[in-house]
Amino acid sequence: QAEFLAERILMRGGELSEAFLDDKETIDIVATLKLNIHLKIATIGRFNNGIRLFFKKKDHRNRMLLEEILKSEEIYLSEL
């Protein structure tokens, strides 16, 4: 279903029309995806900073926790 929806969005020039939205607005899917990518990259950077900080403080439990979260964020980013 997601692939079908993505194809339909691309066929419409990257925009969702009011048929898909409750508030009758049209959104720019490409701009939304670019924003999501930008935010994920910023989030990944912050997780990396936190991992370095916990490593310096020898707080391995929290470092490992952030590393697990970081993995899921990187996977999510690779799928965008």
Short mmCIF file of N, CA and C in Angstrom, two decimals:
data_model
loop_
_atom_site.label_atom_id
_atom_site.label_comp_id
_atom_site.label_asym_id
_atom_site.label_seq_id
_atom_site.Cartn_x
_atom_site.Cartn_y
_atom_site.Cartn_z
N GLN A 1 0.81 -1.18 0.00
CA GLN A 1 0.00 0.00 0.00
C GLN A 1 0.86 1.25 0.00
N ALA A 2 1.94 1.24 0.76
CA ALA A 2 2.81 2.41 0.83
C ALA A 2 3.45 2.70 -0.52
N GLU A 3 3.86 1.64 -1.22
CA GLU A 3 4.46 1.83 -2.54
C GLU A 3 3.44 2.41 -3.51
N PHE A 4 2.21 1.93 -3.45
CA PHE A 4 1.16 2.45 -4.31
C PHE A 4 0.92 3.92 -4.03
N LEU A 5 0.85 4.27 -2.75
CA LEU A 5 0.63 5.66 -2.37
C LEU A 5 1.79 6.53 -2.85
N ALA A 6 3.02 6.04 -2.67
CA ALA A 6 4.19 6.80 -3.12
C ALA A 6 4.15 7.04 -4.62
N GLU A 7 3.77 6.03 -5.38
CA GLU A 7 3.66 6.18 -6.84
C GLU A 7 2.61 7.22 -7.20
N ARG A 8 1.48 7.20 -6.50
CA ARG A 8 0.42 8.16 -6.78
C ARG A 8 0.88 9.58 -6.45
N ILE A 9 1.62 9.73 -5.37
CA ILE A 9 2.12 11.04 -4.98
C ILE A 9 3.08 11.56 -6.05
N LEU A 10 3.98 10.70 -6.50
CA LEU A 10 4.93 11.10 -7.54
C LEU A 10 4.21 11.46 -8.83
N MET A 11 3.16 10.71 -9.17
CA MET A 11 2.40 11.00 -10.37
C MET A 11 1.72 12.37 -10.27
N ARG A 12 1.41 12.80 -9.06
CA ARG A 12 0.74 14.08 -8.85
C ARG A 12 1.74 15.22 -8.69
N GLY A 13 3.02 14.96 -8.93
CA GLY A 13 4.02 16.02 -8.83
C GLY A 13 4.53 16.26 -7.43
N GLY A 14 4.39 15.27 -6.57
CA GLY A 14 4.92 15.39 -5.21
C GLY A 14 4.01 16.11 -4.24
N GLU A 15 2.75 16.25 -4.55
CA GLU A 15 1.82 16.93 -3.64
C GLU A 15 0.62 16.04 -3.34
N LEU A 16 0.16 16.13 -2.10
CA LEU A 16 -1.09 15.48 -1.71
C LEU A 16 -2.20 16.51 -1.82
N SER A 17 -3.30 16.11 -2.38
CA SER A 17 -4.41 17.05 -2.52
C SER A 17 -5.37 16.92 -1.36
N GLU A 18 -6.40 17.72 -1.41
CA GLU A 18 -7.39 17.71 -0.33
C GLU A 18 -8.08 16.37 -0.15
N ALA A 19 -8.02 15.51 -1.15
CA ALA A 19 -8.64 14.19 -1.01
C ALA A 19 -7.97 13.38 0.10
N PHE A 20 -6.72 13.69 0.40
CA PHE A 20 -5.99 12.96 1.42
C PHE A 20 -5.94 13.70 2.76
N LEU A 21 -6.36 14.94 2.78
CA LEU A 21 -6.18 15.76 3.97
C LEU A 21 -7.53 16.20 4.53
N ASP A 22 -7.62 16.26 5.85
CA ASP A 22 -8.85 16.67 6.50
C ASP A 22 -9.07 18.18 6.40
N ASP A 23 -8.00 18.97 6.47
CA ASP A 23 -8.16 20.41 6.52
C ASP A 23 -8.11 21.07 5.14
N LYS A 24 -8.20 20.29 4.10
CA LYS A 24 -8.31 20.77 2.72
C LYS A 24 -7.09 21.57 2.27
N GLU A 25 -5.93 21.31 2.84
CA GLU A 25 -4.70 21.96 2.40
C GLU A 25 -3.92 21.01 1.51
N THR A 26 -3.08 21.59 0.67
CA THR A 26 -2.17 20.79 -0.13
C THR A 26 -0.78 20.93 0.49
N ILE A 27 -0.11 19.81 0.69
CA ILE A 27 1.23 19.86 1.26
C ILE A 27 2.24 19.41 0.22
N ASP A 28 3.43 19.92 0.34
CA ASP A 28 4.52 19.58 -0.56
C ASP A 28 5.29 18.40 0.04
N ILE A 29 5.10 17.22 -0.51
CA ILE A 29 5.72 16.01 0.03
C ILE A 29 7.25 16.09 -0.06
N VAL A 30 7.77 16.61 -1.15
CA VAL A 30 9.22 16.70 -1.32
C VAL A 30 9.81 17.59 -0.23
N ALA A 31 9.20 18.73 0.02
CA ALA A 31 9.69 19.64 1.06
C ALA A 31 9.59 18.98 2.44
N THR A 32 8.51 18.25 2.66
CA THR A 32 8.33 17.56 3.93
C THR A 32 9.40 16.50 4.13
N LEU A 33 9.69 15.73 3.09
CA LEU A 33 10.74 14.71 3.19
C LEU A 33 12.11 15.35 3.41
N LYS A 34 12.38 16.45 2.72
CA LYS A 34 13.66 17.15 2.92
C LYS A 34 13.79 17.64 4.35
N LEU A 35 12.71 18.16 4.89
CA LEU A 35 12.73 18.62 6.28
C LEU A 35 12.95 17.44 7.23
N ASN A 36 12.27 16.32 6.99
CA ASN A 36 12.46 15.13 7.82
C ASN A 36 13.90 14.66 7.77
N ILE A 37 14.51 14.67 6.58
CA ILE A 37 15.90 14.25 6.44
C ILE A 37 16.80 15.19 7.22
N HIS A 38 16.58 16.48 7.07
CA HIS A 38 17.39 17.47 7.80
C HIS A 38 17.27 17.26 9.31
N LEU A 39 16.06 17.05 9.80
CA LEU A 39 15.86 16.84 11.24
C LEU A 39 16.50 15.55 11.73
N LYS A 40 16.41 14.49 10.92
CA LYS A 40 17.04 13.22 11.32
C LYS A 40 18.55 13.36 11.38
N ILE A 41 19.14 14.07 10.42
CA ILE A 41 20.59 14.28 10.43
C ILE A 41 21.00 15.05 11.68
N ALA A 42 20.24 16.07 12.03
CA ALA A 42 20.52 16.84 13.25
C ALA A 42 20.38 15.96 14.49
N THR A 43 19.35 15.13 14.52
CA THR A 43 19.14 14.23 15.65
C THR A 43 20.29 13.24 15.79
N ILE A 44 20.73 12.69 14.68
CA ILE A 44 21.84 11.74 14.69
C ILE A 44 23.10 12.42 15.21
N GLY A 45 23.32 13.66 14.81
CA GLY A 45 24.48 14.40 15.31
C GLY A 45 24.43 14.57 16.82
N ARG A 46 23.24 14.86 17.33
CA ARG A 46 23.10 15.02 18.78
C ARG A 46 23.32 13.70 19.52
N PHE A 47 22.81 12.62 18.95
CA PHE A 47 23.07 11.32 19.57
C PHE A 47 24.56 11.00 19.58
N ASN A 48 25.24 11.30 18.49
CA ASN A 48 26.69 11.07 18.44
C ASN A 48 27.42 11.90 19.49
N ASN A 49 27.00 13.16 19.68
CA ASN A 49 27.60 13.99 20.73
C ASN A 49 27.36 13.39 22.11
N GLY A 50 26.15 12.91 22.34
CA GLY A 50 25.84 12.27 23.62
C GLY A 50 26.66 11.02 23.84
N ILE A 51 26.84 10.23 22.80
CA ILE A 51 27.63 9.00 22.91
C ILE A 51 29.07 9.35 23.28
N ARG A 52 29.63 10.38 22.62
CA ARG A 52 31.01 10.79 22.95
C ARG A 52 31.11 11.26 24.40
N LEU A 53 30.12 12.02 24.84
CA LEU A 53 30.13 12.51 26.22
C LEU A 53 30.07 11.35 27.21
N PHE A 54 29.17 10.41 27.00
CA PHE A 54 29.07 9.27 27.90
C PHE A 54 30.32 8.41 27.86
N PHE A 55 30.95 8.32 26.69
CA PHE A 55 32.20 7.57 26.59
C PHE A 55 33.29 8.22 27.44
N LYS A 56 33.40 9.55 27.35
CA LYS A 56 34.39 10.28 28.14
C LYS A 56 34.15 10.11 29.63
N LYS A 57 32.87 10.08 30.01
CA LYS A 57 32.52 9.95 31.42
C LYS A 57 32.51 8.49 31.89
N LYS A 58 32.82 7.59 30.97
CA LYS A 58 32.83 6.15 31.25
C LYS A 58 31.47 5.65 31.73
N ASP A 59 30.43 6.27 31.20
CA ASP A 59 29.06 5.87 31.49
C ASP A 59 28.60 4.96 30.35
N HIS A 60 29.00 3.71 30.43
CA HIS A 60 28.79 2.79 29.32
C HIS A 60 27.33 2.36 29.17
N ARG A 61 26.59 2.33 30.25
CA ARG A 61 25.18 1.95 30.16
C ARG A 61 24.40 2.96 29.31
N ASN A 62 24.56 4.24 29.61
CA ASN A 62 23.86 5.27 28.83
C ASN A 62 24.43 5.39 27.42
N ARG A 63 25.73 5.20 27.26
CA ARG A 63 26.34 5.21 25.93
C ARG A 63 25.73 4.12 25.06
N MET A 64 25.61 2.93 25.63
CA MET A 64 25.04 1.81 24.88
C MET A 64 23.57 2.06 24.55
N LEU A 65 22.84 2.68 25.46
CA LEU A 65 21.44 3.01 25.21
C LEU A 65 21.33 3.97 24.02
N LEU A 66 22.16 5.02 24.02
CA LEU A 66 22.14 5.96 22.91
C LEU A 66 22.57 5.31 21.60
N GLU A 67 23.52 4.38 21.68
CA GLU A 67 23.95 3.68 20.46
C GLU A 67 22.81 2.87 19.85
N GLU A 68 22.00 2.26 20.69
CA GLU A 68 20.84 1.51 20.18
C GLU A 68 19.83 2.44 19.54
N ILE A 69 19.56 3.55 20.19
CA ILE A 69 18.63 4.52 19.61
C ILE A 69 19.20 5.07 18.31
N LEU A 70 20.49 5.34 18.29
CA LEU A 70 21.15 5.86 17.10
C LEU A 70 21.00 4.91 15.92
N LYS A 71 21.14 3.62 16.18
CA LYS A 71 20.98 2.63 15.11
C LYS A 71 19.59 2.75 14.47
N SER A 72 18.57 2.86 15.30
CA SER A 72 17.21 2.95 14.74
C SER A 72 17.02 4.26 13.97
N GLU A 73 17.63 5.34 14.45
CA GLU A 73 17.53 6.62 13.74
C GLU A 73 18.23 6.54 12.39
N GLU A 74 19.38 5.88 12.34
CA GLU A 74 20.12 5.73 11.08
C GLU A 74 19.35 4.86 10.09
N ILE A 75 18.71 3.83 10.59
CA ILE A 75 17.89 2.99 9.72
C ILE A 75 16.72 3.79 9.17
N TYR A 76 16.07 4.55 10.03
CA TYR A 76 14.94 5.39 9.60
C TYR A 76 15.40 6.37 8.52
N LEU A 77 16.55 7.00 8.74
CA LEU A 77 17.08 7.95 7.76
C LEU A 77 17.37 7.28 6.43
N SER A 78 17.93 6.08 6.49
CA SER A 78 18.26 5.38 5.23
C SER A 78 17.01 5.00 4.44
N GLU A 79 15.87 4.92 5.13
CA GLU A 79 14.62 4.55 4.45
C GLU A 79 13.86 5.75 3.90
N LEU A 80 14.31 6.97 4.27
CA LEU A 80 13.62 8.17 3.75
C LEU A 80 13.92 8.42 2.32
#
